[in-house]
Coordinates of C-alpha atoms (C1' of nucleotides) in Angstrom, one line a residue:
Chain A
M1 CA -15.8 3.9 25.4
T2 CA -17.0 2.3 28.7
N3 CA -17.2 -1.1 27.1
S4 CA -18.5 -3.9 29.2
Y5 CA -15.7 -6.4 29.1
K6 CA -16.8 -9.8 30.4
K7 CA -16.2 -13.5 30.2
S8 CA -17.8 -15.2 27.3
N9 CA -19.9 -18.2 28.0
T10 CA -17.9 -20.3 25.6
H11 CA -14.6 -21.8 26.5
C12 CA -11.8 -21.3 24.0
S13 CA -11.6 -25.0 23.2
D14 CA -15.3 -25.0 22.3
C15 CA -15.2 -21.8 20.3
S16 CA -16.8 -22.1 16.9
T17 CA -14.2 -19.8 15.3
K18 CA -11.8 -22.5 14.2
T19 CA -9.5 -20.2 12.5
C20 CA -8.6 -18.4 15.7
F21 CA -4.9 -18.5 16.3
V22 CA -5.3 -19.8 19.8
Q23 CA -7.0 -22.9 18.7
Q24 CA -4.8 -23.3 15.7
F25 CA -1.4 -22.8 17.3
C26 CA -1.5 -23.3 21.0
V27 CA -0.9 -26.5 23.0
T28 CA -4.0 -27.8 24.9
T29 CA -2.9 -26.6 28.3
W30 CA -2.3 -23.1 27.0
V31 CA -5.7 -22.9 25.4
G32 CA -7.1 -23.2 28.9
I33 CA -4.7 -20.6 30.3
I34 CA -5.5 -18.2 27.6
N35 CA -9.2 -18.8 28.1
Q36 CA -8.8 -17.6 31.7
S37 CA -6.8 -14.5 30.8
R38 CA -8.7 -13.2 27.8
N39 CA -11.3 -10.6 27.9
H40 CA -14.3 -10.9 25.7
S41 CA -16.3 -7.9 24.5
L42 CA -19.0 -6.8 22.0
Y43 CA -18.7 -3.7 19.8
K44 CA -21.7 -2.2 18.1
K45 CA -21.7 -1.2 14.5
G46 CA -19.7 1.9 14.0
Q47 CA -18.0 1.7 17.4
H48 CA -14.2 2.0 17.6
I49 CA -12.3 -1.0 18.9
F50 CA -9.3 1.2 19.1
R51 CA -8.3 4.6 17.7
E52 CA -5.2 5.9 16.1
G53 CA -2.9 7.1 18.8
D54 CA -4.2 4.8 21.5
R55 CA -1.7 3.0 23.7
V56 CA -1.2 -0.6 22.7
F57 CA -2.0 -3.0 25.5
G58 CA -2.3 -6.3 23.6
L59 CA -3.9 -8.1 20.7
Y60 CA -7.5 -8.5 19.6
F61 CA -9.0 -11.6 18.0
I62 CA -12.2 -11.3 16.0
Q63 CA -14.5 -14.0 17.2
R64 CA -17.4 -13.0 15.0
G65 CA -18.0 -9.8 13.0
K66 CA -16.6 -7.5 10.4
V67 CA -14.0 -4.8 11.0
K68 CA -12.4 -2.0 8.9
V69 CA -8.8 -0.9 9.7
V70 CA -8.5 2.7 8.8
S71 CA -5.7 5.3 8.5
T72 CA -6.8 8.9 8.7
G73 CA -5.2 11.5 6.4
L74 CA -5.8 14.9 5.1
N75 CA -8.9 16.7 6.6
G76 CA -10.0 13.5 8.2
R77 CA -10.2 11.6 5.0
E78 CA -10.1 7.9 5.7
Q79 CA -8.3 5.2 3.9
I80 CA -9.3 1.6 4.7
V81 CA -6.1 -0.3 4.7
R82 CA -7.5 -3.7 5.7
L83 CA -10.8 -5.5 6.1
A84 CA -11.0 -8.2 8.7
A85 CA -13.5 -10.9 9.5
D86 CA -13.9 -14.0 11.8
G87 CA -10.7 -15.4 13.2
H88 CA -8.6 -12.4 12.0
I89 CA -6.2 -10.5 14.2
L90 CA -6.4 -6.8 15.1
G91 CA -4.1 -4.4 16.7
H92 CA -0.9 -6.2 15.7
R93 CA 0.3 -3.2 13.8
G94 CA 1.2 -1.3 16.9
F95 CA 2.3 -4.4 18.7
G96 CA 5.7 -3.9 20.3
S97 CA 5.5 -0.2 19.7
E98 CA 3.7 2.4 21.7
T99 CA 0.6 3.5 20.0
Y100 CA -1.6 2.3 17.2
P101 CA -0.8 3.9 13.8
V102 CA -4.3 2.9 12.6
G103 CA -7.8 2.6 14.0
A104 CA -10.3 -0.3 14.0
V105 CA -14.0 0.2 13.6
A106 CA -16.7 -2.5 13.7
M107 CA -18.7 -2.5 10.5
E108 CA -21.4 -4.5 12.1
D109 CA -21.9 -5.9 15.7
T110 CA -18.6 -7.6 16.4
Q111 CA -17.4 -9.9 19.2
V112 CA -13.7 -9.8 20.0
C113 CA -11.3 -11.4 22.4
F114 CA -8.5 -9.5 23.9
L115 CA -5.1 -10.7 25.2
D116 CA -2.9 -8.3 27.1
N117 CA 0.8 -7.9 26.5
A118 CA 1.9 -9.8 29.6
T119 CA -0.1 -12.8 28.7
L120 CA 1.1 -12.7 25.1
E121 CA 4.7 -12.7 26.3
D122 CA 4.1 -16.0 28.1
V123 CA 2.2 -17.3 25.1
F124 CA 5.1 -16.6 22.8
I125 CA 7.6 -18.3 25.0
N126 CA 5.6 -21.4 25.6
N127 CA 4.0 -21.8 22.2
P128 CA 6.6 -21.3 19.5
K129 CA 4.1 -22.3 16.9
F130 CA 2.0 -19.4 17.9
T131 CA 4.8 -17.0 17.3
Y132 CA 5.6 -18.7 14.0
G133 CA 2.0 -18.6 13.0
L134 CA 1.8 -14.9 13.8
M135 CA 4.9 -14.3 11.7
M136 CA 3.3 -16.1 8.8
F137 CA 0.2 -14.0 9.2
Y138 CA 2.1 -10.8 9.0
S139 CA 4.1 -12.0 6.0
T140 CA 0.8 -12.8 4.2
E141 CA -0.8 -9.5 5.2
L142 CA 2.3 -7.7 4.0
R143 CA 2.2 -9.5 0.6
K144 CA -1.5 -8.6 0.2
T145 CA -0.9 -5.0 1.2
E146 CA 1.9 -4.6 -1.3
V147 CA -0.3 -5.8 -4.1
R148 CA -3.0 -3.4 -3.0
L149 CA -0.4 -0.7 -2.9
R150 CA 0.4 -1.2 -6.5
C151 CA -3.3 -1.4 -7.4
L152 CA -4.0 2.0 -5.8
A153 CA -0.9 3.4 -7.5
Q154 CA -1.5 2.1 -11.0
M155 CA -5.2 1.4 -11.6
T156 CA -7.8 3.6 -13.1
L157 CA -10.8 4.5 -11.1
R158 CA -12.9 1.9 -12.9
E159 CA -10.3 -0.8 -12.1
K160 CA -9.9 0.2 -8.5
I161 CA -13.6 -0.1 -7.9
A162 CA -13.8 -3.5 -9.7
E163 CA -10.9 -4.6 -7.5
S164 CA -12.6 -3.4 -4.4
L165 CA -15.7 -5.4 -5.2
L166 CA -13.7 -8.6 -5.7
T167 CA -11.8 -8.0 -2.5
L168 CA -15.1 -7.6 -0.6
K169 CA -16.2 -10.9 -2.1
K170 CA -13.1 -12.6 -1.2
I171 CA -13.0 -11.4 2.4
F172 CA -16.7 -11.5 3.4
G173 CA -18.1 -13.8 0.7
V174 CA -21.4 -13.8 -1.0
N175 CA -24.8 -15.2 -0.2
E176 CA -25.1 -18.6 -1.9
E177 CA -28.7 -18.0 -2.9
D178 CA -28.9 -14.6 -4.4
G179 CA -25.2 -13.7 -4.8
T180 CA -25.4 -10.6 -2.7
L181 CA -22.2 -9.5 -1.0
N182 CA -22.2 -10.5 2.7
V183 CA -21.4 -7.0 3.8
T184 CA -23.2 -3.7 3.6
L185 CA -21.2 -0.5 3.2
S186 CA -21.9 3.1 2.3
R187 CA -20.6 4.7 -0.9
Q188 CA -18.2 6.6 1.2
E189 CA -16.8 3.4 2.7
M190 CA -16.3 1.9 -0.7
A191 CA -14.5 5.1 -1.7
D192 CA -12.3 4.8 1.3
I193 CA -11.3 1.3 0.1
A194 CA -10.7 2.3 -3.5
G195 CA -9.0 5.6 -2.7
T196 CA -11.5 7.8 -4.4
T197 CA -14.7 9.8 -3.7
A198 CA -18.3 8.6 -3.0
E199 CA -19.5 10.3 -6.2
Q200 CA -17.1 8.3 -8.4
V201 CA -18.2 5.1 -6.7
T202 CA -21.8 5.8 -7.5
R203 CA -21.0 6.6 -11.1
E204 CA -19.0 3.5 -11.6
L205 CA -21.4 1.2 -9.9
T206 CA -24.1 2.6 -12.2
N207 CA -21.8 1.8 -15.2
F208 CA -21.3 -1.8 -13.9
E209 CA -25.0 -2.2 -13.5
N210 CA -25.6 -1.0 -17.0
E211 CA -23.0 -3.6 -18.2
L212 CA -24.9 -6.3 -16.2
L213 CA -21.8 -6.9 -14.0
I214 CA -23.7 -6.1 -10.8
T215 CA -27.1 -5.2 -9.5
K216 CA -27.8 -2.7 -6.8
Q217 CA -30.5 -3.8 -4.4
G218 CA -30.7 -0.8 -2.1
K219 CA -27.4 -0.9 -0.2
K220 CA -26.8 -4.5 -1.1
I221 CA -24.7 -5.3 -4.1
V222 CA -25.1 -8.5 -6.2
L223 CA -22.1 -9.6 -8.2
L224 CA -23.8 -10.9 -11.3
N225 CA -20.6 -11.6 -13.2
A226 CA -17.5 -11.8 -11.1
D227 CA -15.5 -13.1 -14.0
G228 CA -16.4 -10.0 -15.9
L229 CA -15.2 -7.8 -13.1
F230 CA -12.0 -9.8 -12.9
N231 CA -11.5 -9.2 -16.7
I232 CA -11.4 -5.5 -16.0
I233 CA -8.3 -5.9 -13.8
A234 CA -6.8 -9.0 -15.4
T235 CA -4.0 -7.2 -17.2
H236 CA -2.7 -6.0 -13.8
N237 CA -1.1 -9.2 -12.7
V238 CA -3.2 -9.6 -9.7
N239 CA -4.0 -13.3 -10.4
K240 CA -2.0 -14.7 -7.5
Y241 CA -3.8 -12.3 -5.1
F242 CA -7.2 -13.4 -6.1
A243 CA -6.6 -17.1 -6.9
V244 CA -7.2 -18.6 -3.5
Chain B
M1 CA 21.4 -16.0 -13.4
T2 CA 24.6 -18.1 -13.1
N3 CA 25.7 -16.3 -10.1
S4 CA 28.9 -17.4 -8.4
Y5 CA 27.8 -18.3 -4.8
K6 CA 30.7 -18.6 -2.5
K7 CA 31.8 -18.4 1.1
S8 CA 32.6 -14.9 2.3
N9 CA 35.9 -14.3 3.9
T10 CA 34.2 -12.9 7.0
H11 CA 32.7 -15.1 9.7
C12 CA 29.2 -14.1 10.7
S13 CA 30.3 -13.1 14.2
D14 CA 32.9 -10.7 12.7
C15 CA 30.4 -9.2 10.2
S16 CA 30.3 -5.5 10.2
T17 CA 26.6 -5.4 9.5
K18 CA 25.5 -5.3 13.1
T19 CA 21.8 -5.0 12.3
C20 CA 21.8 -8.4 10.7
F21 CA 19.2 -10.6 12.3
V22 CA 21.6 -13.4 12.7
Q23 CA 23.9 -11.4 15.0
Q24 CA 21.0 -9.7 16.7
F25 CA 18.8 -12.6 17.5
C26 CA 20.7 -15.9 17.4
V27 CA 22.5 -17.6 20.2
T28 CA 26.3 -17.8 19.8
T29 CA 26.5 -21.5 18.8
W30 CA 23.9 -20.9 16.1
V31 CA 25.8 -18.0 14.7
G32 CA 28.5 -20.5 13.9
I33 CA 26.1 -23.0 12.4
I34 CA 24.4 -20.4 10.2
N35 CA 27.8 -19.1 9.1
Q36 CA 28.5 -22.6 7.8
S37 CA 25.2 -23.0 6.1
R38 CA 24.8 -19.6 4.4
N39 CA 25.8 -18.7 0.9
H40 CA 27.3 -15.4 0.1
S41 CA 26.9 -13.7 -3.2
L42 CA 27.4 -10.4 -5.1
Y43 CA 24.9 -8.9 -7.4
K44 CA 25.9 -6.2 -9.9
K45 CA 23.8 -3.0 -10.3
G46 CA 20.6 -3.8 -12.1
Q47 CA 20.8 -7.5 -11.6
H48 CA 17.9 -9.5 -10.2
I49 CA 18.3 -11.2 -6.9
F50 CA 15.0 -13.0 -7.6
R51 CA 12.2 -12.4 -9.9
E52 CA 8.4 -12.5 -9.6
G53 CA 7.3 -16.0 -9.9
D54 CA 10.6 -17.6 -8.9
R55 CA 10.3 -20.5 -6.5
V56 CA 11.2 -19.6 -2.9
F57 CA 14.1 -21.5 -1.4
G58 CA 14.9 -19.4 1.5
L59 CA 15.7 -15.9 2.9
Y60 CA 18.2 -13.2 1.8
F61 CA 20.0 -10.9 4.1
I62 CA 21.5 -7.7 2.7
Q63 CA 25.1 -7.5 3.9
R64 CA 25.9 -4.3 2.1
G65 CA 24.1 -2.6 -0.8
K66 CA 20.8 -1.1 -2.0
V67 CA 17.9 -3.1 -3.3
K68 CA 14.5 -2.2 -4.7
V69 CA 11.6 -4.6 -4.3
V70 CA 9.2 -4.3 -7.2
S71 CA 5.8 -5.4 -8.2
T72 CA 5.1 -5.5 -11.9
G73 CA 1.7 -4.5 -13.2
L74 CA 0.1 -3.3 -16.4
N75 CA 2.3 -3.4 -19.5
G76 CA 5.3 -4.1 -17.4
R77 CA 4.9 -0.9 -15.4
E78 CA 6.8 -1.3 -12.1
Q79 CA 5.8 -0.2 -8.7
I80 CA 8.6 -0.1 -6.1
V81 CA 6.9 -1.4 -3.0
R82 CA 10.0 -1.3 -0.7
L83 CA 13.5 -0.1 -0.6
A84 CA 16.1 -2.0 1.4
A85 CA 19.6 -1.4 2.6
D86 CA 22.3 -3.0 4.8
G87 CA 20.9 -5.5 7.3
H88 CA 17.5 -5.7 5.8
I89 CA 15.7 -8.9 4.8
L90 CA 14.7 -9.9 1.3
G91 CA 12.4 -12.6 0.0
H92 CA 10.3 -12.9 3.1
R93 CA 7.2 -12.0 1.2
G94 CA 7.0 -15.3 -0.5
F95 CA 8.2 -17.1 2.6
G96 CA 6.1 -20.1 3.4
S97 CA 4.3 -19.8 0.1
E98 CA 5.5 -21.2 -3.3
T99 CA 6.7 -18.3 -5.4
Y100 CA 7.7 -14.7 -4.9
P101 CA 5.0 -12.2 -5.6
V102 CA 7.5 -9.5 -6.1
G103 CA 11.0 -9.2 -7.6
A104 CA 14.2 -7.8 -6.0
V105 CA 16.8 -5.8 -8.0
A106 CA 20.2 -4.5 -6.9
M107 CA 20.3 -0.7 -7.3
E108 CA 24.0 -0.8 -6.9
D109 CA 26.5 -3.6 -6.4
T110 CA 25.1 -5.5 -3.5
Q111 CA 26.3 -8.3 -1.2
V112 CA 23.7 -10.7 0.2
C113 CA 23.7 -13.8 2.4
F114 CA 21.3 -16.6 1.7
L115 CA 19.8 -19.1 4.1
D116 CA 17.8 -22.0 2.7
N117 CA 14.5 -23.2 4.0
A118 CA 15.8 -26.3 5.7
T119 CA 18.3 -24.3 7.7
L120 CA 15.7 -21.7 8.5
E121 CA 13.4 -24.3 10.0
D122 CA 16.2 -25.3 12.4
V123 CA 16.9 -21.7 13.2
F124 CA 13.3 -21.0 14.1
I125 CA 13.1 -24.0 16.4
N126 CA 16.4 -23.3 18.2
N127 CA 16.3 -19.5 18.3
P128 CA 12.9 -18.4 19.4
K129 CA 14.1 -14.8 19.5
F130 CA 14.9 -15.0 15.8
T131 CA 11.3 -16.0 15.0
Y132 CA 10.1 -13.3 17.3
G133 CA 12.4 -10.7 15.7
L134 CA 11.2 -11.7 12.3
M135 CA 7.6 -11.3 13.4
M136 CA 8.4 -7.8 14.6
F137 CA 10.1 -7.0 11.4
Y138 CA 7.1 -8.0 9.4
S139 CA 4.8 -6.1 11.7
T140 CA 6.9 -2.9 11.3
E141 CA 7.1 -3.3 7.5
L142 CA 3.4 -3.8 7.4
R143 CA 2.8 -0.6 9.3
K144 CA 5.0 1.3 7.0
T145 CA 3.4 -0.2 3.9
E146 CA 0.0 0.7 5.2
V147 CA 1.0 4.3 5.6
R148 CA 2.5 4.4 2.1
L149 CA -0.7 2.8 0.8
R150 CA -2.6 5.8 2.1
C151 CA -0.1 8.2 0.8
L152 CA -0.4 6.8 -2.7
A153 CA -4.2 6.8 -2.4
Q154 CA -4.7 10.3 -1.1
M155 CA -1.7 12.5 -1.9
T156 CA -1.4 14.9 -4.9
L157 CA 1.5 14.3 -7.3
R158 CA 3.5 17.1 -5.7
E159 CA 3.0 15.5 -2.3
K160 CA 3.9 12.0 -3.4
I161 CA 7.1 13.2 -4.8
A162 CA 8.0 15.1 -1.7
E163 CA 7.2 12.0 0.3
S164 CA 9.4 9.9 -1.9
L165 CA 12.4 12.2 -1.4
L166 CA 12.0 12.1 2.3
T167 CA 11.6 8.3 2.2
L168 CA 14.8 8.0 0.2
K169 CA 16.5 10.2 2.8
K170 CA 15.3 8.1 5.6
I171 CA 16.3 4.8 4.1
F172 CA 19.6 5.6 2.4
G173 CA 20.6 8.8 4.2
V174 CA 22.4 11.9 2.9
N175 CA 26.0 12.8 2.6
E176 CA 27.0 14.7 5.7
E177 CA 29.1 17.2 3.8
D178 CA 27.1 18.3 0.8
G179 CA 23.6 16.9 1.6
T180 CA 23.3 14.8 -1.5
L181 CA 21.1 11.7 -1.2
N182 CA 23.1 8.6 -0.8
V183 CA 21.4 6.9 -3.7
T184 CA 21.2 7.6 -7.4
L185 CA 18.1 6.7 -9.3
S186 CA 16.6 7.5 -12.7
R187 CA 13.5 9.7 -13.1
Q188 CA 11.6 6.5 -14.0
E189 CA 12.7 4.8 -10.8
M190 CA 11.5 7.8 -8.8
A191 CA 8.2 7.6 -10.7
D192 CA 8.0 3.9 -9.8
I193 CA 8.2 4.8 -6.1
A194 CA 5.8 7.7 -6.2
G195 CA 3.3 5.9 -8.5
T196 CA 3.5 8.4 -11.4
T197 CA 5.4 9.0 -14.6
A198 CA 8.9 10.1 -15.3
E199 CA 7.8 13.3 -16.9
Q200 CA 5.8 14.4 -13.8
V201 CA 8.9 13.6 -11.6
T202 CA 11.0 15.9 -13.8
R203 CA 8.4 18.7 -13.7
E204 CA 8.0 18.5 -10.0
L205 CA 11.7 18.3 -9.2
T206 CA 12.1 21.4 -11.3
N207 CA 9.5 23.1 -9.2
F208 CA 11.2 22.0 -6.0
E209 CA 14.4 23.4 -7.4
N210 CA 12.8 26.8 -8.2
E211 CA 11.5 26.8 -4.6
L212 CA 15.0 26.2 -3.3
L213 CA 13.9 22.9 -1.7
I214 CA 16.4 20.8 -3.6
T215 CA 19.2 21.1 -6.1
K216 CA 19.8 18.8 -9.0
Q217 CA 23.5 17.9 -9.5
G218 CA 23.3 15.7 -12.5
K219 CA 21.6 12.6 -11.3
K220 CA 22.4 13.4 -7.7
I221 CA 19.8 15.3 -5.7
V222 CA 20.6 17.6 -2.8
L223 CA 17.9 18.1 -0.2
L224 CA 18.4 21.8 0.7
N225 CA 15.4 22.1 2.9
A226 CA 14.0 18.8 4.2
D227 CA 11.7 20.6 6.6
G228 CA 10.3 22.5 3.7
L229 CA 9.6 19.2 1.9
F230 CA 8.0 17.8 5.1
N231 CA 5.7 20.8 5.3
I232 CA 4.3 19.9 1.9
I233 CA 3.0 16.6 3.4
A234 CA 2.6 17.6 7.0
T235 CA -1.2 17.8 6.9
H236 CA -1.4 14.1 5.9
N237 CA -0.6 12.7 9.4
V238 CA 2.6 11.0 8.4
N239 CA 4.5 12.2 11.4
K240 CA 4.8 8.9 13.1
Y241 CA 6.1 7.4 10.0
F242 CA 9.0 9.9 9.6
A243 CA 9.7 10.6 13.2
V244 CA 12.3 8.0 13.9
Chain C
dA1 C1' 36.5 16.0 -31.4
dT2 C1' 32.6 13.2 -33.4
dT3 C1' 29.2 10.0 -33.2
dG4 C1' 25.5 7.5 -31.2
dA5 C1' 22.8 6.1 -27.4
dC6 C1' 20.5 7.3 -23.6
dT7 C1' 18.3 10.2 -20.2
dC8 C1' 16.3 14.3 -19.1
dC9 C1' 13.5 18.5 -19.9
dT10 C1' 9.4 21.0 -21.4
dG11 C1' 5.3 22.5 -24.1
dC12 C1' 0.8 21.2 -25.4
dG13 C1' -3.4 18.8 -26.3
dA14 C1' -6.2 14.8 -24.5
dT15 C1' -8.1 12.5 -20.8
dA16 C1' -9.3 11.3 -16.2
dA17 C1' -10.8 12.5 -11.9
dT18 C1' -12.6 15.8 -8.7
dG19 C1' -15.8 18.9 -6.2
dC20 C1' -20.0 21.3 -6.1
dA21 C1' -24.8 21.6 -6.2
dA22 C1' -29.3 20.3 -7.0
dG23 C1' -32.5 16.6 -7.2
dT24 C1' -34.0 12.0 -5.8
dT25 C1' -34.4 8.1 -3.1
dT26 C1' -34.1 5.6 1.2
dC27 C1' -34.1 5.3 6.1
dT28 C1' -35.5 6.8 10.7
dT29 C1' -38.2 8.9 14.0
dT30 C1' -42.3 10.3 15.8
Chain D
dA1 C1' -48.5 8.0 7.7
dA2 C1' -45.7 12.2 7.7
dA3 C1' -41.7 14.8 8.4
dG4 C1' -36.9 15.1 8.6
dA5 C1' -32.4 13.5 8.1
dA6 C1' -29.2 11.0 5.7
dA7 C1' -27.5 8.7 1.8
dC8 C1' -27.4 8.2 -3.0
dT9 C1' -27.5 9.9 -7.9
dT10 C1' -26.5 12.9 -11.7
dG11 C1' -24.9 16.8 -14.5
dC12 C1' -21.5 20.1 -15.1
dA13 C1' -17.5 23.1 -14.7
dT14 C1' -12.8 22.9 -12.9
dT15 C1' -8.5 20.9 -12.1
dA16 C1' -5.0 17.4 -12.1
dT17 C1' -2.6 14.2 -14.4
dC18 C1' -1.0 11.8 -18.5
dG19 C1' 1.3 10.8 -22.8
dC20 C1' 3.4 12.3 -26.9
dA21 C1' 6.9 14.6 -29.3
dG22 C1' 10.7 17.3 -30.1
dG23 C1' 14.8 19.5 -28.2
dA24 C1' 18.6 19.6 -24.9
dG25 C1' 21.9 17.7 -22.2
dT26 C1' 25.1 13.8 -20.7
dC27 C1' 28.0 10.0 -21.2
dA28 C1' 30.9 6.6 -23.4
dA29 C1' 33.3 4.7 -27.2
dT30 C1' 36.0 5.4 -31.2

DNA sequence: ATTGACTCCTGCGATAATGCAAGTTTCTTT
DNA sequence: AAAGAAACTTGCATTATCGCAGGAGTCAAT
């Protein structure tokens, strides 16, 4: 937990993460101010960025990396409620309240920027577009979460796992050359997304492989036929969610 | 769909719904402006306020009533993704996008106020606290939806139905005198909340009745022992969600 | 009061999903 | 390269949930 916070070499205005809210929604002078105030930090794979129950001191911005947002339930069983990549925001859930209701864990080495509450207050006041952008972000996340809620409630196991694979493709993308998913996760993590058990994930991935929908290359997964996977869930009215 | 929009007799500043965002977050002069711009309208029980796929023209504020927000899936099966009462906001999901990804249906006769996009733009610019308040609203909704997501993914049938009953109590409250839930819904609607079938709801409510946790008075449900219901789901770390 | 429509209740067989356990592969460390 | 640990796979028995179908109760209109 003794994480070495430090200034990044890069100035916010030179940051390569163009989807960062700071660059997108803040006026020029404020990009400079924020650059001064922010803390930059690196989290190793598997490391917690924050835990459920931690006090909320501000907002995290993912500069580069992959993060899972988890909610822990019965007997420590985890549910992944969101996946986040470059430019996404973390920690907003607890924002304004006292403690985080969810935890965030780096799925690979991840660089994040942190803005404390005091700075944020100033940013909100002086950059209305930032507040507006954040509101839109929440609205979109809410919409997506509601669709996922229905998926988990109504889909069969097979459908949930197909849906998870497509979600992973959408968020992290696939390698242009060989079609492998740009993310590596354990069977248990896939189960934590789909809301099932690791054994079931194995079974269904084997089925998908036999149906030539995917290939398993060790831990890497290749989506051979994304349209075929989508057909599995097409009757569930998830089109809007995936059509972007 | 030919709903008779009309001005309400009440001025916004005299409105009894004190939790309305307009009264809470807008400066005095703007309460007047909004009062001029808004449309007021009544929806009968069962009537759609908007449907999935409708164009988004603005935001709805519930003045008085009860509304279910539904997402329709396989074979028209519905999932209730949110329940809303007095002072709550509707239609925000699609806000900024083109069409509503969910529908909203009045569960009883419901009065709503409507603000169109053009007016909202002005409100956002001139009432930063309104934008901020809306952002917080989304943030809170998102948090709640995430917890519900985990509940639907991890809980047993019995637990989901106990959770649904407690959610209903929290949102709509209970009659002080006899403890009946301040809302009447069909078995199917309860199933649409819990993510199961009407038969299972019946079975489990019968179990709860035998265990003296509830009583069924026709369509009305009396929560005899809310603590007992909570015990059923206590191991799922939902405390924060219900402790308000 | 009688009818009809609707919702609710309940038993039962079919199906889906789970958990365990043993075997296999893969990865890591030395 | 070998050993050990961890993750993955697979079969099987158990359990949970579903869906149908028939009966019972409720409500409203005549």
